[in-house]
Coordinates of C-alpha atoms and ligand atoms in Angstrom, one line a residue:
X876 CA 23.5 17.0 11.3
X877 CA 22.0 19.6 13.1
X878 CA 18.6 18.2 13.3
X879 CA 16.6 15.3 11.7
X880 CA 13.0 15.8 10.1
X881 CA 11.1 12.3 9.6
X882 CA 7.4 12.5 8.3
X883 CA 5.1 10.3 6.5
X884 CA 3.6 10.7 3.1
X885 CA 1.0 8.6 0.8
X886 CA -1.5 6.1 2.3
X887 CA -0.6 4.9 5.5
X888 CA 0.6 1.8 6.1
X889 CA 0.9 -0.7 8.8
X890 CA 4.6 -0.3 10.5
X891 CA 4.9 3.7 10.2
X892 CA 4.5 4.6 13.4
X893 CA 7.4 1.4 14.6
X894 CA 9.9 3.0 11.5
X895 CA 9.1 6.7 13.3
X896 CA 10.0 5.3 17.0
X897 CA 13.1 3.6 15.6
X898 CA 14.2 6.6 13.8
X899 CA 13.6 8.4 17.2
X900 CA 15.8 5.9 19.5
X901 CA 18.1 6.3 16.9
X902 CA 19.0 10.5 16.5
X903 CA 18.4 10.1 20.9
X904 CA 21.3 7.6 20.7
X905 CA 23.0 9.4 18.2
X906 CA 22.1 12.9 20.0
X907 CA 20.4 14.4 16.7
X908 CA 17.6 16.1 17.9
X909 CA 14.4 15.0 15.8
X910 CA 11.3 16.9 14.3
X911 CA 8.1 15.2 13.3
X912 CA 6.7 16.7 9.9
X913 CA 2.8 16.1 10.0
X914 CA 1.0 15.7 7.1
X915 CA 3.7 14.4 4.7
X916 CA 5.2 17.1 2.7
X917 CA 2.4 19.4 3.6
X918 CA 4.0 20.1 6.9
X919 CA 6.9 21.6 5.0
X920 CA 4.6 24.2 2.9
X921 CA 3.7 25.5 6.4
X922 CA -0.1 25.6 5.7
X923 CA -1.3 25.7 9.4
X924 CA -1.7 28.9 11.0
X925 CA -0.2 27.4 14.4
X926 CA 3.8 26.0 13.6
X927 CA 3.0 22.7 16.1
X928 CA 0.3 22.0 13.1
X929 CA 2.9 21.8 10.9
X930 CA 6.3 20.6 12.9
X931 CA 6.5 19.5 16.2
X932 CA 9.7 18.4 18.2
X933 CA 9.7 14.3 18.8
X934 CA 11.2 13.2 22.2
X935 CA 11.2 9.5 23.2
X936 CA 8.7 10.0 25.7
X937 CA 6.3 10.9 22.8
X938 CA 7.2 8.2 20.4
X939 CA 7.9 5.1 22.9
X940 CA 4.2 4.7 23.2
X941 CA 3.3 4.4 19.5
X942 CA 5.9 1.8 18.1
X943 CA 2.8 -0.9 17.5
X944 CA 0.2 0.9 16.8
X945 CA -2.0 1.3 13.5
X946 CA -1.9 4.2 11.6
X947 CA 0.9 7.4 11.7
X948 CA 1.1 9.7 14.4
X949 CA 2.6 12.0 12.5
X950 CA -0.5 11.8 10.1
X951 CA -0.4 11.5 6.4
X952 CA -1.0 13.1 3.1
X953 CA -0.5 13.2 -0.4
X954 CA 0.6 16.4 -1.8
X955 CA 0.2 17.4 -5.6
X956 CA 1.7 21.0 -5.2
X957 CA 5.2 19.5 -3.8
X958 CA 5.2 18.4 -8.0
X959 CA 6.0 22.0 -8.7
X960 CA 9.6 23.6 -7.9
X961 CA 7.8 26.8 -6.3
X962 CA 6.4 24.8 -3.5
X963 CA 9.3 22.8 -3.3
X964 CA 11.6 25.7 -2.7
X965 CA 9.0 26.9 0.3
X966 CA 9.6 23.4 1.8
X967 CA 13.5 24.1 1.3
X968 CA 13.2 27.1 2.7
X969 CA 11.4 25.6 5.9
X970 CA 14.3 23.0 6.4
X971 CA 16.6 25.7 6.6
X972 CA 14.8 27.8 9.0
X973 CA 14.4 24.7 11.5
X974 CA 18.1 23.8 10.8
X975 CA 17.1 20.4 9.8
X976 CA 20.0 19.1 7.5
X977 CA 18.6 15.7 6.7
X978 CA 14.9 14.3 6.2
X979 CA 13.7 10.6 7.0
X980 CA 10.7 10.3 3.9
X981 CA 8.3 7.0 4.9
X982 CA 6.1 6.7 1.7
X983 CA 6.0 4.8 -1.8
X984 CA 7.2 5.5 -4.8
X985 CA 5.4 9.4 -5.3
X986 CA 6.7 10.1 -2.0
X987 CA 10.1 9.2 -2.9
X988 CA 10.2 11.6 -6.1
X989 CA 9.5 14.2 -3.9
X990 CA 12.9 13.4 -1.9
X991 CA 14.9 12.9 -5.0
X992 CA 13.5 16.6 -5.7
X993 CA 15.0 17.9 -2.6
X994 CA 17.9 15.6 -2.7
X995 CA 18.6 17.9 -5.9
X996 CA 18.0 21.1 -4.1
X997 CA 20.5 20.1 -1.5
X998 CA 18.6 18.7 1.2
X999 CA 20.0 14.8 2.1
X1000 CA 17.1 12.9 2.4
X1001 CA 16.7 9.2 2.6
X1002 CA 13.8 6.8 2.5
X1003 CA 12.0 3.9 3.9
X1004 CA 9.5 2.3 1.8
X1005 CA 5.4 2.9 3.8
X1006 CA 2.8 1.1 1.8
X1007 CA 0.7 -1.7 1.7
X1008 CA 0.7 -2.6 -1.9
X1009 CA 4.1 -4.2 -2.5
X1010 CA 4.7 -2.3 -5.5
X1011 CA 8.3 -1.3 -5.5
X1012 CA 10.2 -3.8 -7.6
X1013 CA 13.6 -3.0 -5.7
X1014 CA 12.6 -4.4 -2.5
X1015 CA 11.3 -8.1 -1.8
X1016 CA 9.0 -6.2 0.8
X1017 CA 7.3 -3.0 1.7
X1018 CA 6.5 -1.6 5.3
X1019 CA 2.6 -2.9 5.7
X1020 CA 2.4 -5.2 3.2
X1021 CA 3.0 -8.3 5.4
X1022 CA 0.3 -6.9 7.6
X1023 CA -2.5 -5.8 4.6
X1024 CA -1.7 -9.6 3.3
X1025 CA -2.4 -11.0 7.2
X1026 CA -5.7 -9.1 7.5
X1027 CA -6.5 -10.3 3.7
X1028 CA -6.0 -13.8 4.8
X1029 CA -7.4 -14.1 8.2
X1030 CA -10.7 -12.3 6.2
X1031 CA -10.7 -15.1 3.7
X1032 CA -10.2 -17.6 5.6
X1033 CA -13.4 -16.5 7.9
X1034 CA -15.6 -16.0 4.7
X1035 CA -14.2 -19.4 3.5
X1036 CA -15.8 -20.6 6.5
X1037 CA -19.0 -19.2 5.9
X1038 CA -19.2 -19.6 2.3
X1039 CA -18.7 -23.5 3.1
X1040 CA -21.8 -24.0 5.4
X1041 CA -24.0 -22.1 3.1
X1042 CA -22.0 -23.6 -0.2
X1043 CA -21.7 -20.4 -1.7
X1044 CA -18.6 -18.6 -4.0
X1045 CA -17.9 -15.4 -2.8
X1046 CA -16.1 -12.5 -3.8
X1047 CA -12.9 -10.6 -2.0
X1048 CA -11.9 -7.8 -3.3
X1049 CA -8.5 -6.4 -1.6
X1050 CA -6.4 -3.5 -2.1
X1051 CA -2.8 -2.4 -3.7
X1052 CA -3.9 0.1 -6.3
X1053 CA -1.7 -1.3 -9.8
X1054 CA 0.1 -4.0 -8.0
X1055 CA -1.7 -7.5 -8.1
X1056 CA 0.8 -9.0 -4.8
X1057 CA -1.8 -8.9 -1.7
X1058 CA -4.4 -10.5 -4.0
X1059 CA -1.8 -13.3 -5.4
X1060 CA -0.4 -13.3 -2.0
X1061 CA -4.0 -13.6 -0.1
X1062 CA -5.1 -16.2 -3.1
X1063 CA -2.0 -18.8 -2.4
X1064 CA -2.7 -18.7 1.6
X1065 CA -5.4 -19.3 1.6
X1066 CA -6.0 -21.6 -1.3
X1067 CA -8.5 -19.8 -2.9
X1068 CA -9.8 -21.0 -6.3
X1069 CA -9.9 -18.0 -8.7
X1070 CA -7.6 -14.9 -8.5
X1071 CA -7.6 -11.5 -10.6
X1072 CA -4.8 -9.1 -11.1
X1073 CA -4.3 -6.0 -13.0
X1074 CA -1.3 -7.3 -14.0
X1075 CA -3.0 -9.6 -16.6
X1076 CA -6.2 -8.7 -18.5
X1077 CA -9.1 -10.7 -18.2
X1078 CA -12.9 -11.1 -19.4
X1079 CA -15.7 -11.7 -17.1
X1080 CA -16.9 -14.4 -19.7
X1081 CA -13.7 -16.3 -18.9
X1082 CA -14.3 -15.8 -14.9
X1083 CA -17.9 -17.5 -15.2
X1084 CA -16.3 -20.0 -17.1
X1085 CA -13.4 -21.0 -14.6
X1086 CA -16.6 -20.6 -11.9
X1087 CA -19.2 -22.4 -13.4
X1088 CA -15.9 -25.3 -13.6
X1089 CA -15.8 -25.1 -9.8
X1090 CA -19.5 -25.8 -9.7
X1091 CA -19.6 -28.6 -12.2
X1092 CA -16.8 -29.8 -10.0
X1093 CA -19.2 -29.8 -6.9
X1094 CA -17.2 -26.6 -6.0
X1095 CA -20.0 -24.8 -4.6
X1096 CA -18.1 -22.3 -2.5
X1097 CA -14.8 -20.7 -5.1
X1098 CA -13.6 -18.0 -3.7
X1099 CA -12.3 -15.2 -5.9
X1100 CA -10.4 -12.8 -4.6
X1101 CA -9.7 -9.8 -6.9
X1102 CA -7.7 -6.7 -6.9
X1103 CA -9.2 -3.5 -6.6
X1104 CA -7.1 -2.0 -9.8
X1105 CA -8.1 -5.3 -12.0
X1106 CA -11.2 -3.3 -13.4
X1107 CA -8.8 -1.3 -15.0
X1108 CA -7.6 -4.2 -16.8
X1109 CA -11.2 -5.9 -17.4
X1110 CA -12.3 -6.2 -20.9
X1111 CA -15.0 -3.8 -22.0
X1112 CA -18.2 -5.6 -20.8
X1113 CA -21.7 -4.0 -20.9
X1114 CA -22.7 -4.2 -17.0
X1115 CA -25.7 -1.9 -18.0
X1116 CA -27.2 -3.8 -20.5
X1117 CA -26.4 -7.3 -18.9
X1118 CA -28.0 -6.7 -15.9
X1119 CA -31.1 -4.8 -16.9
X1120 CA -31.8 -7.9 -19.7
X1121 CA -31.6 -10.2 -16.7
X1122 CA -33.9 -8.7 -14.6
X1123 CA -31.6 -6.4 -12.2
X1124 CA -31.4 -2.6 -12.0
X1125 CA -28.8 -1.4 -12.7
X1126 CA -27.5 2.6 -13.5
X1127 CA -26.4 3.1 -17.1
X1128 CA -22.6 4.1 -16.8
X1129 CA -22.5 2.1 -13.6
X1130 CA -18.7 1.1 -12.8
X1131 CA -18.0 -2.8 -12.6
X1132 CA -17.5 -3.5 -9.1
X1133 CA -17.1 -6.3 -6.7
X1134 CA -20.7 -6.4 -5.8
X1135 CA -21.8 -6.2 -9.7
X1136 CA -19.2 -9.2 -10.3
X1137 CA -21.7 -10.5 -8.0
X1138 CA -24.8 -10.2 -9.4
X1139 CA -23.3 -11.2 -13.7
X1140 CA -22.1 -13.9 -12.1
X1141 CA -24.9 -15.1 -10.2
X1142 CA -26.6 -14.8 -13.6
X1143 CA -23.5 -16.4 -15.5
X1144 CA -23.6 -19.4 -13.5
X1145 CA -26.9 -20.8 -13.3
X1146 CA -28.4 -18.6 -10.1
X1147 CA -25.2 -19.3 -7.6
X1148 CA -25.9 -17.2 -4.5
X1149 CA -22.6 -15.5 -5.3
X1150 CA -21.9 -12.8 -1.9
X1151 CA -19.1 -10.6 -1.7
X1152 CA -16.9 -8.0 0.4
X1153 CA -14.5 -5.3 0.0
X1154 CA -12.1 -5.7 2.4
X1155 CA -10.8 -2.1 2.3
X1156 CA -9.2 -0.3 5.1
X1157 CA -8.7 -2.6 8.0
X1158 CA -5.7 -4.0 5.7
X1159 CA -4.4 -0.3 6.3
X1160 CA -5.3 0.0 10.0
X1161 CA -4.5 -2.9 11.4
X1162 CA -1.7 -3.3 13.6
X1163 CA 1.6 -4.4 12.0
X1164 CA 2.8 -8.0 12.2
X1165 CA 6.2 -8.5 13.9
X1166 CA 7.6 -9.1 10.2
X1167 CA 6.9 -5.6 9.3
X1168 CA 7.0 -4.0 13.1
X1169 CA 11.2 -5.5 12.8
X1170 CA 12.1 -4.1 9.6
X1171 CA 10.3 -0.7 10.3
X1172 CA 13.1 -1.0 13.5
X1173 CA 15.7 -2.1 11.4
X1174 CA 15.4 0.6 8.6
X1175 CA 14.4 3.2 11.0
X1176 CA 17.6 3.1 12.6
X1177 CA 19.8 2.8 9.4
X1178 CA 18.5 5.8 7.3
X1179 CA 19.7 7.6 10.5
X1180 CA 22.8 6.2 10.3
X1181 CA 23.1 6.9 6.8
X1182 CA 22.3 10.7 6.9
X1183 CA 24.6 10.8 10.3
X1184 CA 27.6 9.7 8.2
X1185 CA 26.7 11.7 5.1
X1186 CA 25.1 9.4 2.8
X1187 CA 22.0 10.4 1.1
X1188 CA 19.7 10.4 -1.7
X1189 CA 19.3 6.8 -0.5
X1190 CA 15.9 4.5 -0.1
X1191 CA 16.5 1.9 2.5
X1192 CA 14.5 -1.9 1.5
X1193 CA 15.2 -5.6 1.5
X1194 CA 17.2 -7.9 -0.9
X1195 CA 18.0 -11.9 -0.5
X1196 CA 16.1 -11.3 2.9
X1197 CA 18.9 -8.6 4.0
X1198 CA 18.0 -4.6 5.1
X1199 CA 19.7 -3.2 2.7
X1200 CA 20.1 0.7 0.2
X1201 CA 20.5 1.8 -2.9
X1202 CA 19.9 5.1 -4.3
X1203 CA 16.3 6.5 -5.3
X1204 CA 17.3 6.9 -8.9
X1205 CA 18.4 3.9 -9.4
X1206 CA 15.6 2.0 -7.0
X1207 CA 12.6 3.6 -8.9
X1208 CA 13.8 2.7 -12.2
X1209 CA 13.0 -1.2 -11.0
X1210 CA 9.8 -2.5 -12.5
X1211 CA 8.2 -4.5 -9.9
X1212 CA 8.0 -8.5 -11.1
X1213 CA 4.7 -10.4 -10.4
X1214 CA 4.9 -13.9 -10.5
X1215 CA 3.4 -15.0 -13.2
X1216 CA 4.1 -18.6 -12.5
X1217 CA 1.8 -18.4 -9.1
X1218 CA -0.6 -16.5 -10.6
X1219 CA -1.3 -19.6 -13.4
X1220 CA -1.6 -22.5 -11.0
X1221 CA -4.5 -20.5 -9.1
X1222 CA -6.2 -20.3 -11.6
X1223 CA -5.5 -23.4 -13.5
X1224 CA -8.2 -25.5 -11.3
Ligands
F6P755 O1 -1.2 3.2 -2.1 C1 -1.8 2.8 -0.9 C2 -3.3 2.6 -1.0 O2 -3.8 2.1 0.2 C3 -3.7 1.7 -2.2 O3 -3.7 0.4 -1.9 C4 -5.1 2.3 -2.5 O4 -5.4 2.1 -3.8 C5 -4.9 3.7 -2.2 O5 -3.9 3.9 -1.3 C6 -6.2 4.3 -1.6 O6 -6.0 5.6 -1.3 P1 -7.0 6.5 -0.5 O7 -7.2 5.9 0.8 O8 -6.5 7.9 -0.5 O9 -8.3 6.4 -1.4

């Protein structure tokens, strides 16, 4: 190896900028030379008019100070043209100019076709699973998700706290795009009455019903805490015309949300003071937990080692609690397993 690139691609995710340091300590040790690609793939397509937009040598001086820190220094992106050969031949080309022979790829699933792309056109590449949502079914955990959960937690356990004194449900709505795992995840820690998933489709009729149990219960204050790609997965339900027969505005077409879940269920359940929150991006920004911060270190330092001793086309993640790799292939062709089991005894109350 000449030189090493390393960038980050996709939404960023707690534990980046810890996998970036590693993978720097690790070509210093090794005496690779390392370049920071900004932007994800972007920096590849050479876009910026000034090249230290685009690539920029990392030293351990600049990296030492980032290890725990939120966010990616390197900055992130997601990339549609890098779908097309053309543009994938430019970032090719860019490789060879810089003499990089091997790229670290920290990003999910899209990001990781990308590297089996230039796997293909003879670049060795090799990558560590970056996001939040969990939602690679060949790894028992992605870089952030540990962190997103924490945040999620710590969140509901404060509005559980508030929702008690004023006996009032309340609504979380968390993130992880088609995967259901920080909601289920959030909804077992913090025992949390009611979850929703988008892996399993549900009616708002049956939501009232399990609520309006909680309150019959003398359950005043359920918590629900709901995925933000459930919607998709909601049975068709006239928000419009619900709302504006029960005295709320409401705009025709209006998406379901977490605050309209609200205000139907308020009028479901017999005038509830039903609140809620999105929880949104402090589950991406918040600095990573030492479980995510020590396999950042861990897989950092092992896709260097791989592409050092010529083994690539490789994604780096975690099996029977063990760092371990497989190849990308065969890694995105895992369907990701939600447990199904966990999911029912939530909601069995
Ligand atoms: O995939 C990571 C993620 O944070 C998802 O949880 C979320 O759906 C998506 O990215 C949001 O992306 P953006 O911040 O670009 O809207």
């Amino acid at each position: 190896m000449r030189k090493i690139g390393v960038l980050t691609s996709g939404g960023d995710s707690p534990g980046m900028n810890a996998a970036v340091m590693s993978v720097a300590r690790s070509a210093a040790l090794y005496g690779i030379p390392l370049i920071g690609i900004k932007r994800g793939y972007n920096g590849l397509l050479r876009k910026r008019e000034n090249i230290k937009d685009d690539l920029q040598e990392l030293n351990l001086e600049t990296v030492l100070d980032i290890a725990d820190t939120p966010g990616t220094y390197l900055r992130t992106a997601r990339c549609d043209e890098f779908r097309e050969e053309k543009y994938r031949a430019i970032a090719v080309n860019t490789l060879k100019e810089m003499e990089i022979d091997g790229l670290v790829v920290i990003g999910g699933d899209g990001s990781f076709n990308g590297a089996r792309c230039l796997c293909e056109m003879g670049i060795p590449c090799v990558g560590i699973p970056g996001t939040i949502d969990n939602d690679l079914g060949y790894t028992e955990m992605t870089l952030g998700y540990d962190t997103a959960v924490n945040v999620c937690v710590n969140a509901v356990r404060a509005i559980r706290a508030t929702s008690r004194s004023h006996d009032r449900p309340h609504i979380v709505e968390v993130m992880g795009r088609h995967c259901g795992d920080i909601a289920l995840t959030t909804a077992v820690s913090t025992g949390s009455e009611i979850v929703i998933a988008p892996e399993v489709p549900w009616k708002v009729e049956d939501i009232a019903v399990k609520l309006n149990r909680q309150l019959d219960k003398d359950n005043p204050r359920a918590t629900i805490i709901i995925a933000e790609g459930a919607y998709e997965k909601m049975a068709p339900f006239d928000l419009y015309g619900f709302l504006t027969a029960n005295g709320k505005m409401c705009y025709e077409g209006e998406p379901m949300s977490a605050n309209r879940l609200a205000s139907v269920l308020k009028r479901m359940c017999g005038g509830a003071e039903v609140r809620s929150t999105v929880i949104g991006y402090t589950q991406r920004g918040a600095e990573p937990t030492a479980r995510d911060s020590a396999f950042a270190f861990e897989a950092g330092n092992l896709a260097v080692r791989l592409l050092r001793d010529g083994i690539s086309n490789q994604v780096i993640g975690m099996q029977m609690g063990r760092v371990m790799y497989m190849p990308i292939m065969e890694a995105l062709q895992y369907r990701n397993i939600f447990n199904r089991t966990l999911y029912d005894l939530v909601n069995s109350l």
